[in-house]
Structures are given as C-alpha cells and as structure tokens.
PDB file of C-alpha atoms in Angstrom:
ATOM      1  CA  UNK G  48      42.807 -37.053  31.108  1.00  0.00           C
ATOM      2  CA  UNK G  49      44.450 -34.993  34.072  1.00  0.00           C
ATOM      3  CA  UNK G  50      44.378 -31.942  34.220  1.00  0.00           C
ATOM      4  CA  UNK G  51      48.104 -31.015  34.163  1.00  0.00           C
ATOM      5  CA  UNK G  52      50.334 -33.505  32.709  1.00  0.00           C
ATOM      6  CA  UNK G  53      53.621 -33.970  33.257  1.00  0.00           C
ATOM      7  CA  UNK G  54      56.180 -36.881  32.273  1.00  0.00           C
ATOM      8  CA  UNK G  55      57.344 -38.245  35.649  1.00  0.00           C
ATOM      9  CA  UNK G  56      60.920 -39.052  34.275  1.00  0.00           C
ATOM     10  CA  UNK G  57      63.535 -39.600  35.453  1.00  0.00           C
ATOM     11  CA  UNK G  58      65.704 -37.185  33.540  1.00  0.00           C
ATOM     12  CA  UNK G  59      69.380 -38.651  33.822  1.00  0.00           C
ATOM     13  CA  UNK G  60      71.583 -35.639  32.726  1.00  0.00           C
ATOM     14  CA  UNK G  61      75.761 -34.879  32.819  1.00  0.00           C
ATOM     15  CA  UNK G  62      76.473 -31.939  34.510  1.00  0.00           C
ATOM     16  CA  UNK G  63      76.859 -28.882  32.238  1.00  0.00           C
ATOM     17  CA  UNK G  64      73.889 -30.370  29.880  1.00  0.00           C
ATOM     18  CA  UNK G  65      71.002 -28.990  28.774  1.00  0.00           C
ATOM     19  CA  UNK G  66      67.866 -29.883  29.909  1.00  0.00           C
ATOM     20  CA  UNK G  67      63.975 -29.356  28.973  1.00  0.00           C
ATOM     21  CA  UNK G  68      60.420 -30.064  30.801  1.00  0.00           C
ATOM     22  CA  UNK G  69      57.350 -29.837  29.149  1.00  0.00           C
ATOM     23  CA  UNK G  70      53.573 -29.825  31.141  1.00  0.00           C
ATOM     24  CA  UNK G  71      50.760 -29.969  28.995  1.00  0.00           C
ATOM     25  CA  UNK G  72      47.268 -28.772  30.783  1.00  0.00           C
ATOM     26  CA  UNK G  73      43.777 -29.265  29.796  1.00  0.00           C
ATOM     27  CA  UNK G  74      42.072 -26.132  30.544  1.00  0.00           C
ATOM     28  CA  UNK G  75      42.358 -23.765  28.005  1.00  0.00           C
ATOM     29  CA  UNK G  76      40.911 -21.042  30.752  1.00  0.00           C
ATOM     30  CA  UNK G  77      44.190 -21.096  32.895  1.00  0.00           C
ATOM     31  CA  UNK G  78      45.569 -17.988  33.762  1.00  0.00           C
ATOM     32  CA  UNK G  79      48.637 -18.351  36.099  1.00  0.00           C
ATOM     33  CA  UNK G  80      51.299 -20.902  35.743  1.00  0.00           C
ATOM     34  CA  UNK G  81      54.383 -21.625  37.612  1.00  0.00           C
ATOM     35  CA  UNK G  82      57.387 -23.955  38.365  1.00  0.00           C
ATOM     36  CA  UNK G  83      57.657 -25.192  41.719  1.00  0.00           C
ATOM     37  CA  UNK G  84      61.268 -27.391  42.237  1.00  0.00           C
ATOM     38  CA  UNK G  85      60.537 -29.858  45.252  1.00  0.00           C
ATOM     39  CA  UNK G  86      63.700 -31.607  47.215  1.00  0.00           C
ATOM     40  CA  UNK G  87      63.565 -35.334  48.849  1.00  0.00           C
ATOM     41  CA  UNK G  88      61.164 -34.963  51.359  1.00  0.00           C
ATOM     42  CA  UNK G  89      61.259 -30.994  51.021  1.00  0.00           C
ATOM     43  CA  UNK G  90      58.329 -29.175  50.647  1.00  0.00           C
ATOM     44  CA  UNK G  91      57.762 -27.391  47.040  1.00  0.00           C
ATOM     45  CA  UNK G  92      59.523 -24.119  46.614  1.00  0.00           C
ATOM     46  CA  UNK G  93      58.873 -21.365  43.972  1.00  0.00           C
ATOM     47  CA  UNK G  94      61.264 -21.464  41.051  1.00  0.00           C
ATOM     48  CA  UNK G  95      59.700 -19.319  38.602  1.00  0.00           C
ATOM     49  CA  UNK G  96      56.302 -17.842  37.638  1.00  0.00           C
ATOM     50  CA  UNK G  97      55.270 -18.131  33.567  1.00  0.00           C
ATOM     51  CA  UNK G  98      54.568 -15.259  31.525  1.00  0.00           C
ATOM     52  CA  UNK G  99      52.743 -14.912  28.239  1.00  0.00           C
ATOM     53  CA  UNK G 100      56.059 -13.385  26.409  1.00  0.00           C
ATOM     54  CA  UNK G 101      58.550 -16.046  28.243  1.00  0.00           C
ATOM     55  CA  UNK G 102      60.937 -15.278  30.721  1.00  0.00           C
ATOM     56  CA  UNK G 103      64.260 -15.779  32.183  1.00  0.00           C
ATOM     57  CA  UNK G 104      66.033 -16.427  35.586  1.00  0.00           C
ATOM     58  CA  UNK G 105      69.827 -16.895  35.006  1.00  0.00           C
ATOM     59  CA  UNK G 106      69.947 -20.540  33.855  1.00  0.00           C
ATOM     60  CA  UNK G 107      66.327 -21.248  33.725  1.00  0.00           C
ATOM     61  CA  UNK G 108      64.127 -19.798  31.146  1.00  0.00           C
ATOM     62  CA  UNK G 109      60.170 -20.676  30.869  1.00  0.00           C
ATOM     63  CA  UNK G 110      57.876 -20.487  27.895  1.00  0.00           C
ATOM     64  CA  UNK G 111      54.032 -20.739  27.302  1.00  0.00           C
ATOM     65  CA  UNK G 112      52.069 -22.026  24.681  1.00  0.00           C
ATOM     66  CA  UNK G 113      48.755 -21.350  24.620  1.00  0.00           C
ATOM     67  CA  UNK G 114      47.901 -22.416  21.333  1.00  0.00           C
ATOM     68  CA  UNK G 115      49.191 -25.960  22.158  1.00  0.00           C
ATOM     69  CA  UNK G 116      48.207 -25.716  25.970  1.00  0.00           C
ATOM     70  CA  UNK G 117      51.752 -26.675  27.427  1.00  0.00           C
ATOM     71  CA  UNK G 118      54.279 -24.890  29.636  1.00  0.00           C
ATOM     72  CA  UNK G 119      58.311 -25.757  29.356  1.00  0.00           C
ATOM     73  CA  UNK G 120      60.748 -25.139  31.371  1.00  0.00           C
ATOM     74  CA  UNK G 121      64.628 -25.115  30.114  1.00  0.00           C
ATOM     75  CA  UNK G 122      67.789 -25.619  32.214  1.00  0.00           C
ATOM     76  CA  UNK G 123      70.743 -24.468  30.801  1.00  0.00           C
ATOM     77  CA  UNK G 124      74.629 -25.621  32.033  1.00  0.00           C
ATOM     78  CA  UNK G 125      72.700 -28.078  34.585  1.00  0.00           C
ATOM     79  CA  UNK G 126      74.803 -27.927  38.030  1.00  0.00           C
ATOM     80  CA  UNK G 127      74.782 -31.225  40.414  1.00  0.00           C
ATOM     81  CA  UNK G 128      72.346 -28.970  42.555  1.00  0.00           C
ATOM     82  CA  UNK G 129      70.004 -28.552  39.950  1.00  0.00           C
ATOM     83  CA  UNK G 130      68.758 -32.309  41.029  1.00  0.00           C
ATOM     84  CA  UNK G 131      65.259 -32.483  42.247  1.00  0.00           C
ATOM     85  CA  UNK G 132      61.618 -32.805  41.387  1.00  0.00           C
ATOM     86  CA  UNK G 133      60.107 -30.003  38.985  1.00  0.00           C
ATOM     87  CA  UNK G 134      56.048 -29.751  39.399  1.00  0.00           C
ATOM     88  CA  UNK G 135      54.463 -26.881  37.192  1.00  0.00           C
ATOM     89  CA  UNK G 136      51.542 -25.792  38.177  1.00  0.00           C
ATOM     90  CA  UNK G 137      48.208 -24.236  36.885  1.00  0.00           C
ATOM     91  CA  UNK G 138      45.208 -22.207  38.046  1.00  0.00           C
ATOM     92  CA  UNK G 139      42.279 -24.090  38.174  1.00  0.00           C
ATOM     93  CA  UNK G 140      38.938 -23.700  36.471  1.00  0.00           C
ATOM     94  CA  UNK G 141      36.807 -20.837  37.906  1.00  0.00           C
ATOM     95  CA  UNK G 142      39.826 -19.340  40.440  1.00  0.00           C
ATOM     96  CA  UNK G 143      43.092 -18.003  39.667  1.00  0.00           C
ATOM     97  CA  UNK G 144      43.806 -18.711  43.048  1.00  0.00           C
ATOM     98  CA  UNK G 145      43.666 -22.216  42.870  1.00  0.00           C
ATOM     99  CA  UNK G 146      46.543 -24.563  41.764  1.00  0.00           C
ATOM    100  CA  UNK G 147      46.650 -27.585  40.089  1.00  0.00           C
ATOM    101  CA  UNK G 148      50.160 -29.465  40.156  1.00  0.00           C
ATOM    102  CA  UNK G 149      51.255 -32.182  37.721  1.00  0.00           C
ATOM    103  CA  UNK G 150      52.495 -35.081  39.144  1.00  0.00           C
ATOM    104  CA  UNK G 151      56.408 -33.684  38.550  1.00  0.00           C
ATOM    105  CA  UNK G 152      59.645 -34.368  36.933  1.00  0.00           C
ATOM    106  CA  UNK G 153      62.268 -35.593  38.314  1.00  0.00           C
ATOM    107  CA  UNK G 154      65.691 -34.744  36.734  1.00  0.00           C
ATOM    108  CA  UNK G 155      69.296 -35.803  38.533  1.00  0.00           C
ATOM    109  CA  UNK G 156      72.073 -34.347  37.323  1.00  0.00           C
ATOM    110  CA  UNK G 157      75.492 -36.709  36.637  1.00  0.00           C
ATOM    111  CA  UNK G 158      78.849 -35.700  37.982  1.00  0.00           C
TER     112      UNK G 158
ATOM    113  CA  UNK V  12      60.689 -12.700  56.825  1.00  0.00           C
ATOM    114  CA  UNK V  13      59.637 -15.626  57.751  1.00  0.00           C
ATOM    115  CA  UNK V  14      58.025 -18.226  56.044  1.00  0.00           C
ATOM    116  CA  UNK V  15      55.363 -20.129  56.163  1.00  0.00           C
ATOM    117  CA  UNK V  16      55.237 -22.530  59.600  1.00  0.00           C
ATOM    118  CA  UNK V  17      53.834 -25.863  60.519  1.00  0.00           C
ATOM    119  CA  UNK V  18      53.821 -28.390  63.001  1.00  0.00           C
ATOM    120  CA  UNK V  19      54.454 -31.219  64.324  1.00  0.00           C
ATOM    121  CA  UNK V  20      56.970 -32.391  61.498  1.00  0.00           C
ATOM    122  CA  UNK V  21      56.295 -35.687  61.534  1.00  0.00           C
ATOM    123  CA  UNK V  22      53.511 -37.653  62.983  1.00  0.00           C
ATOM    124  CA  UNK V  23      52.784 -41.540  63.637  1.00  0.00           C
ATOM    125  CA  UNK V  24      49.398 -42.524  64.950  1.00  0.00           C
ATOM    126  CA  UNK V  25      47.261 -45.816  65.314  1.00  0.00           C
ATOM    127  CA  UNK V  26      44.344 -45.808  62.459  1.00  0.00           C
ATOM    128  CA  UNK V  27      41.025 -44.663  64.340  1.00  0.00           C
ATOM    129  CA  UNK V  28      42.995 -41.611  66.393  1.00  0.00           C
ATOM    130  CA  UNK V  29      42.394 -38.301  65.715  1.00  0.00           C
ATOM    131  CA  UNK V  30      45.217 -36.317  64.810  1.00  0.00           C
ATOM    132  CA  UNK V  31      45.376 -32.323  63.872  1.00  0.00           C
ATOM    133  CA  UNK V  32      48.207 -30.323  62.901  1.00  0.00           C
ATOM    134  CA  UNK V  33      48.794 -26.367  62.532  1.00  0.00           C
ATOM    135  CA  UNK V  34      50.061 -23.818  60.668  1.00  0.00           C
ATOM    136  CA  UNK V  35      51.054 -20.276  60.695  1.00  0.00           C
ATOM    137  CA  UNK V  36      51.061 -18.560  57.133  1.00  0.00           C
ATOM    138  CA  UNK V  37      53.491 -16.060  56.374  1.00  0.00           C
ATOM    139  CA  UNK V  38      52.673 -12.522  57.841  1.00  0.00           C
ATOM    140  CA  UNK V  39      50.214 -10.164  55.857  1.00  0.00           C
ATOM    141  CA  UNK V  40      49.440 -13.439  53.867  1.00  0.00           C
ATOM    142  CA  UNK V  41      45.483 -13.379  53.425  1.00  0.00           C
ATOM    143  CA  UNK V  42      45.071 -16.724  51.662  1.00  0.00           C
ATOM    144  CA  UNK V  43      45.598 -19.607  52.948  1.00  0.00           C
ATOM    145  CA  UNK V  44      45.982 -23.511  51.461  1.00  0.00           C
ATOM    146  CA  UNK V  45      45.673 -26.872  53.163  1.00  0.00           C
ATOM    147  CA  UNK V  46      47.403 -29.599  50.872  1.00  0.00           C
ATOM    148  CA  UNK V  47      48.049 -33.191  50.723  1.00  0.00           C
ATOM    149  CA  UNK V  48      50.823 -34.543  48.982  1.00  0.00           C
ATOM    150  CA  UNK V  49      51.066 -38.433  48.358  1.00  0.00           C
ATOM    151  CA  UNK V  50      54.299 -39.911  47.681  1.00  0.00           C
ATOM    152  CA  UNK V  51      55.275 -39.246  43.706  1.00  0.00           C
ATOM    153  CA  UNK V  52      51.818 -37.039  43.332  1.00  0.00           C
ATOM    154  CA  UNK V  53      52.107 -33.339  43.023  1.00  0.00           C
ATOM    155  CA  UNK V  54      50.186 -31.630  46.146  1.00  0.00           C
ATOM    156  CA  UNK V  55      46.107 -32.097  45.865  1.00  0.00           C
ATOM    157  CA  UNK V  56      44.172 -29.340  47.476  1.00  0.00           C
ATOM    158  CA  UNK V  57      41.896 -29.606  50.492  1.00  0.00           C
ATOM    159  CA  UNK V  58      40.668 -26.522  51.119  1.00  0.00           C
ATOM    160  CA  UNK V  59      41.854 -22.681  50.735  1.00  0.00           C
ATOM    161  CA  UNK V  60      40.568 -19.620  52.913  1.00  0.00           C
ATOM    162  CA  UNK V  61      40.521 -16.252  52.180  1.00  0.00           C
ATOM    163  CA  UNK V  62      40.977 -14.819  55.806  1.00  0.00           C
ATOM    164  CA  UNK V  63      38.925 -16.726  58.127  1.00  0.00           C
ATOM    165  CA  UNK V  64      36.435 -17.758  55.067  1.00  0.00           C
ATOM    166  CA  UNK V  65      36.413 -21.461  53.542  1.00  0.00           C
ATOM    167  CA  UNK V  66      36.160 -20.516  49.837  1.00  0.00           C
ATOM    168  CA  UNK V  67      36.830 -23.932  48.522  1.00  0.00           C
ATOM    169  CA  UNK V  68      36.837 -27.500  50.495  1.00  0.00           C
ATOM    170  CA  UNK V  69      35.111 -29.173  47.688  1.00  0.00           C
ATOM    171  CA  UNK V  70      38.063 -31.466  48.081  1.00  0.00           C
ATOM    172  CA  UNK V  71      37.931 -32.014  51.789  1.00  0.00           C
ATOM    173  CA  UNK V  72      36.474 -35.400  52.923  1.00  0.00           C
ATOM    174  CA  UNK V  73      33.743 -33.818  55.489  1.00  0.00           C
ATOM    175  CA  UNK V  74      32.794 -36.973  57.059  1.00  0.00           C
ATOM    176  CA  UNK V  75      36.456 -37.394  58.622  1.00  0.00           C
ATOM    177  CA  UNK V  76      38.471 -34.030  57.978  1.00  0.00           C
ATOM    178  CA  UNK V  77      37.765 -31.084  59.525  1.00  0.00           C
ATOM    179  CA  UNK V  78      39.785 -26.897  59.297  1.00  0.00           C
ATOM    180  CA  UNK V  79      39.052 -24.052  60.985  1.00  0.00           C
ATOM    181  CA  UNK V  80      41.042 -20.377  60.535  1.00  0.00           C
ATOM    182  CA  UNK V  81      39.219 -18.591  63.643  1.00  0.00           C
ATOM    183  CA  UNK V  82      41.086 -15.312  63.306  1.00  0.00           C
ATOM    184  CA  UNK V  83      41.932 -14.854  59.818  1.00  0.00           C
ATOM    185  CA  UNK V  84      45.736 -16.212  60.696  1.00  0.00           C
ATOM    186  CA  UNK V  85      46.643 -19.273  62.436  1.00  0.00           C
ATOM    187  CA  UNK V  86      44.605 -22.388  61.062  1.00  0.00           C
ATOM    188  CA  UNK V  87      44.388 -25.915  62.150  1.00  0.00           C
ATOM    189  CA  UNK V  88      43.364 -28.899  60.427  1.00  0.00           C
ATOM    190  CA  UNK V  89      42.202 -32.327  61.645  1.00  0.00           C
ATOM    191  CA  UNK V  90      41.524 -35.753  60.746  1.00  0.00           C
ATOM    192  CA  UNK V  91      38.909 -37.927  63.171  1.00  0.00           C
ATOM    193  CA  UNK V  92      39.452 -40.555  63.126  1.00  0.00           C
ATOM    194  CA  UNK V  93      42.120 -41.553  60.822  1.00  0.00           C
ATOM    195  CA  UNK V  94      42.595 -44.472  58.489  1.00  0.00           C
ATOM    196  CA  UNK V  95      45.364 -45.996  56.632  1.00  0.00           C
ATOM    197  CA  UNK V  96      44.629 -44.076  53.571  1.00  0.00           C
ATOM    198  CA  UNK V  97      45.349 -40.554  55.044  1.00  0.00           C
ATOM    199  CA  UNK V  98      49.299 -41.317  55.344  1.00  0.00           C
ATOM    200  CA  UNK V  99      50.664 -38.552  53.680  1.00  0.00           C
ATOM    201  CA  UNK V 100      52.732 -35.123  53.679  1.00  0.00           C
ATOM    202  CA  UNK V 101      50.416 -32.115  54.639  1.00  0.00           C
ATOM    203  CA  UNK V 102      51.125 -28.852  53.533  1.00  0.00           C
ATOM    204  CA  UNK V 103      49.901 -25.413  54.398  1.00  0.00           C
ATOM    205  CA  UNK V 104      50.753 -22.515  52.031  1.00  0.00           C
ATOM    206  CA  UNK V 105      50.123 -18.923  52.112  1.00  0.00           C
ATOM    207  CA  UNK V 106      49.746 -16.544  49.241  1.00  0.00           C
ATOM    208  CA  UNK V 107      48.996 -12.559  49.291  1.00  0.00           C
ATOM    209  CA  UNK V 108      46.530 -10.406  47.282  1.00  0.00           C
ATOM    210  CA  UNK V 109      48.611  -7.759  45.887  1.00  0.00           C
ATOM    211  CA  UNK V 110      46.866  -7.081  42.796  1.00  0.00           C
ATOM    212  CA  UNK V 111      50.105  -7.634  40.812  1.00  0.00           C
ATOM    213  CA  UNK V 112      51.554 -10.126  38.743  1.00  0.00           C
ATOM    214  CA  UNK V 113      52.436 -12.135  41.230  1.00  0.00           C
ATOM    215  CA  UNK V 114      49.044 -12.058  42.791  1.00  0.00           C
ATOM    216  CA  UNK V 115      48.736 -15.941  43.226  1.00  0.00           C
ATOM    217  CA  UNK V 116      52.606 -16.899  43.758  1.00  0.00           C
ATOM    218  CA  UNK V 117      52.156 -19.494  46.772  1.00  0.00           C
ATOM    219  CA  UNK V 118      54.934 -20.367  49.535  1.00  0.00           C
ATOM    220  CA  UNK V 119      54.546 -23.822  51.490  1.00  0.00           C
ATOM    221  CA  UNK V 120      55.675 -24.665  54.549  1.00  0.00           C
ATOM    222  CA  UNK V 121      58.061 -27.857  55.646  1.00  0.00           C
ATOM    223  CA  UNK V 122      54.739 -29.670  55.475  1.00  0.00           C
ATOM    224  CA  UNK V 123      53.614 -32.513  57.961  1.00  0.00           C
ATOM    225  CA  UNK V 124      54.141 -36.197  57.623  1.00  0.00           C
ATOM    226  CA  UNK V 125      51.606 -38.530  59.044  1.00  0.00           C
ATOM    227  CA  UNK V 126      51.541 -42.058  59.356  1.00  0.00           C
ATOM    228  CA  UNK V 127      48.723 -43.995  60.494  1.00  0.00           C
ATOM    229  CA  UNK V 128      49.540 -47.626  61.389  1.00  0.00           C
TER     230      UNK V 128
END
C-alpha cells in the first residue's frame, strides 16, 4: 500500500460545480498535511495547509480525519481556472519535515 | 520576495554524460529539498539539508547521484553518468524553521527537466 493515496482522476466538472478530493495516508503518526495544486508542466504550488479543526480559504475548504486517516479537500463554485493537478501531501514517518505526495488529482473544469 | 530559483530549465543530454543543475532557495530559507518528479507521480524526495547538513538522502542513488550545499545556501546536484531512467522534472524547494504553524510549508522552484537520450 502507498503511503498517501490519492485517486488520479480525472475529475470532469461544469463550471460553477462543486467539487471534492479525498487522500487517504497510511501513517497514523503524520503530523503536517497540505494541498499543493500543480499546473501542466508547472512546478507544485502551495494551496492550503490542513488543520486539525478544518479550515477555509475563500472557495476551498480542507478537512482532516484522523480517525479514518484521510485528508479532503472541497472546491466550491469551481472557476475554469480552478483546472489543474491537486497533490496532498503528508509528513513522513520520523520527520515533520519530510513530505510525502500522492500521486495527484487531476480535476478540469467545463465551460 | 523572491522565490525559490533553479537552473537550467530544461536539459537534453546523451545517456552516460554527466549533468548537474542548481538551485537557489528562497532567502532566510534554512531547509532545503532536492526532488524528482516523474511524469503523473507526485514529487519523490532525494535528499533534504538543513543548512549545509544532508539530514536525509536515504533516497538518493549514491552510486550515480551526487548534492552538495557548501555554504548553507546555494546547492547543486548531479547525476554521473546518466541513464535513460533519470529523465525527469527536478525540483528544489525551500522551507523555513519558524517554530509556527507553518513550520514545514515548502515552496518549489520552476523545477528542471532532463532528458537523457
């Protein structure tokens, strides 16, 4: 099993849906977990970090579940722009400086 | 500010050269992450230093990659000699020890992409 799970997609959406990722992970010791939205040939960029109570950036809005080990990630009113790879990402065993990214997400958004 | 720099962009060599690229992490940025990415993967780690220390290159195939972060900053790292296998996107990222919340937040750069023919 990997160690952060993702499913790869792709996520055909109209514009102004709704949208949701999950990303299961394996070690129960992770700390840190973030969303990372990657363009075509782009390098990864930081969308969001994950807290333990949830939290919310305009459209986007991320939960944890530690009890179940997964991480989601919700798009609300999806814009054309919104189109792109989504990797989460999770600290590895022994260093919560150490990422481990699923394999992403890719979502494209319909006009 | 600036982010986090790297060259050269792109990158096509014959398999068997050597081939080493370079980054510049973003200023006051103590940590610093070498990455491969392979097309439809998520970014694998090579190896991360904490200033000019190599605190993890478990992942970093010894016998043909090689990094080095002389002054805490700048780092370069290079492949010798390089096969088929090791076409992909490299990444450097930096992150910064604040202590906060956001202790471990990581910024990449543009990334590398190598081809070996």
């Amino acid at each position: 099993r990997k160690e952060v799970e993702q499913d790869p997609g792709p996520f055909n959406v109209p514009e102004g849906a709704t949208v949701a990722f999950n990303c299961t992970y394996s070690n129960s010791a992770s700390q840190s977990f973030f969303w990372y939205r990657q363009d075509c040939r782009k390098e990864p960029k930081l969308l969001m970090s994950v807290y333990s109570s949830g939290n919310e950036d305009g459209r986007f809005t991320a939960q944890l579940n530690r009890a179940s080990q997964y991480i989601s990630l919700l798009i609300r009113d999806s814009k054309l722009s919104d189109s792109a790879t989504y990797l989460c990402a999770v600290t590895a065993s022994g260093s919560a400086r150490q990422l481990t990214f699923g394999s992403g997400t890719q979502l494209t958004v319909l006009p | 500010e600036a982010g986090v720099v790297q060259s050269p962009r792109y990158k096509i060599i014959e398999k068997k050269q050597p081939v080493a690229f370079w980054c510049n992490p973003i200023s006051g940025h103590n940590t610093l992450y070498w990455y491969r990415q392979n097309l439809g993967q998520g970014p694998e780690l090579l190896i991360r230093y904490e200033n000019e220390e190599a605190v993890d290159d478990s992942q970093l195939p010894k016998d043909r990659f090689s990094a080095e972060r002389l002054k805490g900053v700048d780092s370069t790292l290079k492949i010798q000699p390089a096969e088929l296998g090791d076409s992909a996107v490299y990444l450097c990222a930096s992150s910064f020890r604040s202590g906060g919340p956001n202790t471990y937040e990581q910024y990449f750069g543009p990334g590398t992409r190598l081809t070996v023919t």
